[in-house]
Short mmCIF file of C-alpha atoms in Angstrom, two decimals:
data_model
loop_
_atom_site.label_atom_id
_atom_site.label_comp_id
_atom_site.label_asym_id
_atom_site.label_seq_id
_atom_site.Cartn_x
_atom_site.Cartn_y
_atom_site.Cartn_z
CA MET A 76 22.71 -16.83 10.38
CA LYS A 77 21.79 -13.18 9.75
CA THR A 78 20.46 -14.09 6.31
CA PHE A 79 18.27 -16.83 7.76
CA THR A 80 16.91 -14.43 10.39
CA LYS A 81 16.09 -11.84 7.72
CA ILE A 82 14.29 -14.45 5.60
CA VAL A 83 12.21 -15.60 8.56
CA MET A 84 11.34 -12.00 9.47
CA VAL A 85 10.31 -11.13 5.90
CA ALA A 86 8.21 -14.29 5.64
CA GLY A 87 6.55 -13.55 8.98
CA LEU A 88 5.72 -9.99 7.99
CA THR A 89 4.36 -11.13 4.63
CA PHE A 90 2.08 -13.77 6.11
CA GLY A 91 0.98 -11.39 8.86
CA ALA A 92 0.04 -8.74 6.31
CA MET A 93 -1.90 -11.29 4.24
CA ALA A 94 -3.82 -12.47 7.30
CA THR A 95 -4.68 -8.89 8.23
CA ALA A 96 -5.87 -8.14 4.71
CA GLN A 97 -8.11 -11.20 4.70
CA ALA A 98 -9.48 -10.50 8.17
CA ASN A 99 -10.55 -7.00 7.14
CA SER A 100 -12.73 -8.12 4.22
CA GLN A 101 -16.16 -6.55 4.24
CA PHE A 102 -19.11 -7.53 2.13
CA VAL A 103 -21.46 -4.90 0.76
CA ALA A 104 -24.77 -5.58 -0.93
CA ALA A 105 -24.70 -4.54 -4.59
CA ASP A 106 -28.37 -3.54 -4.52
CA ASP A 107 -31.34 -3.19 -2.19
CA ALA A 108 -32.65 -6.71 -2.77
CA ILE A 109 -33.54 -8.67 0.34
CA THR A 110 -31.53 -11.62 -0.92
CA SER A 111 -28.43 -9.44 -1.33
CA GLU A 112 -28.66 -8.46 2.31
CA ILE A 113 -29.05 -12.11 3.31
CA CYS A 114 -25.91 -12.96 1.30
CA VAL A 115 -23.92 -10.24 3.07
CA VAL A 116 -25.12 -11.28 6.52
CA ALA A 117 -24.40 -14.96 5.78
CA ALA A 118 -20.88 -14.19 4.55
CA ASN A 119 -20.13 -12.14 7.66
CA GLY A 120 -20.67 -15.28 9.73
CA ASN A 121 -23.10 -14.21 12.45
CA LYS A 122 -25.80 -16.86 12.82
CA MET A 123 -28.12 -14.73 14.96
CA LYS A 124 -28.03 -11.84 12.47
CA LEU A 125 -28.67 -14.30 9.64
CA HIS A 126 -31.66 -15.75 11.49
CA LYS A 127 -33.04 -12.23 12.00
CA ALA A 128 -32.45 -11.24 8.36
CA ILE A 129 -34.26 -14.36 7.09
CA LYS A 130 -37.12 -13.87 9.55
CA ASP A 131 -37.45 -10.13 8.78
CA ALA A 132 -37.60 -10.96 5.06
CA GLY A 133 -40.46 -13.39 5.69
CA LEU A 134 -38.46 -16.30 4.27
CA THR A 135 -37.55 -19.74 5.55
CA ARG A 136 -34.15 -21.40 5.76
CA GLY A 137 -35.31 -23.98 3.24
CA PHE A 138 -36.33 -21.30 0.77
CA VAL A 139 -33.01 -19.51 1.24
CA GLU A 140 -31.06 -22.74 0.74
CA ASP A 141 -32.97 -23.69 -2.41
CA ASN A 142 -33.46 -20.30 -4.06
CA VAL A 143 -31.01 -17.64 -2.93
CA THR A 144 -27.92 -17.09 -5.05
CA CYS A 145 -25.04 -14.78 -4.24
CA ASN A 146 -22.74 -13.70 -7.07
CA GLU A 147 -24.32 -16.43 -9.21
CA LEU A 148 -23.50 -19.14 -6.62
CA PRO A 149 -25.93 -20.98 -4.37
CA ILE A 150 -25.74 -19.32 -0.96
CA VAL A 151 -24.08 -22.34 0.70
CA GLU A 152 -21.28 -22.34 -1.88
CA PHE A 153 -20.90 -18.57 -1.60
CA VAL A 154 -20.50 -18.82 2.16
CA GLU A 155 -18.05 -21.69 1.78
CA GLN A 156 -15.86 -19.73 -0.62
CA TYR A 157 -16.05 -16.24 0.87
CA GLY A 158 -17.64 -16.37 4.30
CA GLU A 159 -16.65 -16.57 7.92
CA ASN A 160 -17.80 -19.31 10.32
CA VAL A 161 -18.56 -21.44 7.26
CA ALA A 162 -19.64 -24.66 8.97
CA LYS A 163 -21.82 -22.88 11.54
CA ILE A 164 -23.60 -20.72 8.95
CA ASN A 165 -24.08 -23.50 6.40
CA ARG A 166 -25.34 -25.95 9.03
CA TYR A 167 -27.89 -23.30 10.00
CA ILE A 168 -28.98 -22.69 6.40
CA THR A 169 -29.23 -26.41 5.61
CA ALA A 170 -30.88 -27.32 8.94
CA GLY A 171 -27.90 -29.48 9.90
CA ASP A 172 -27.40 -31.22 6.54
CA TYR A 173 -24.13 -29.42 5.76
CA THR A 174 -21.17 -31.80 5.94
CA GLY A 175 -18.35 -29.55 4.82
CA THR A 176 -18.66 -30.67 1.20
CA LEU A 177 -20.07 -28.31 -1.38
CA ILE A 178 -23.61 -29.48 -1.99
CA SER A 179 -23.42 -29.06 -5.77
CA ARG A 180 -20.34 -31.29 -5.87
CA ALA A 181 -21.83 -33.92 -3.56
CA ASN A 182 -24.73 -34.73 -5.91
#
C-alpha cells in the first residue's frame, strides 16, 4: 500500500509541475512588426486586447485571418496550437466561422 501511495504522489507532483509549466508560457514578439504583436496578443487569449491591437494597426479581422502568419503558420492554426482561449479567439478572428477544425485541414 505504501508503494501505491508513493506512485500516486509522484504522478500527482509530476502532472502538477507540467500544468504549472504550461500555464506560465509567455509569448514575446520576435520583432517590432505589427503582425508579430497581433500574434502575441492572439496567443495570449484576450479577445478585447486582440480587437484593440487589430484596430490600432488599422487592419480588419478578415485581413488578419487571410494574411497574418505567426511562426510560418496561419494565425488561426498558430492560436490553435499554442494559444489560450482557442475557440473564443479563433471565432473572433474568423467572424464566427471557426468550428474547432484547423481551417487548412478542412479544405
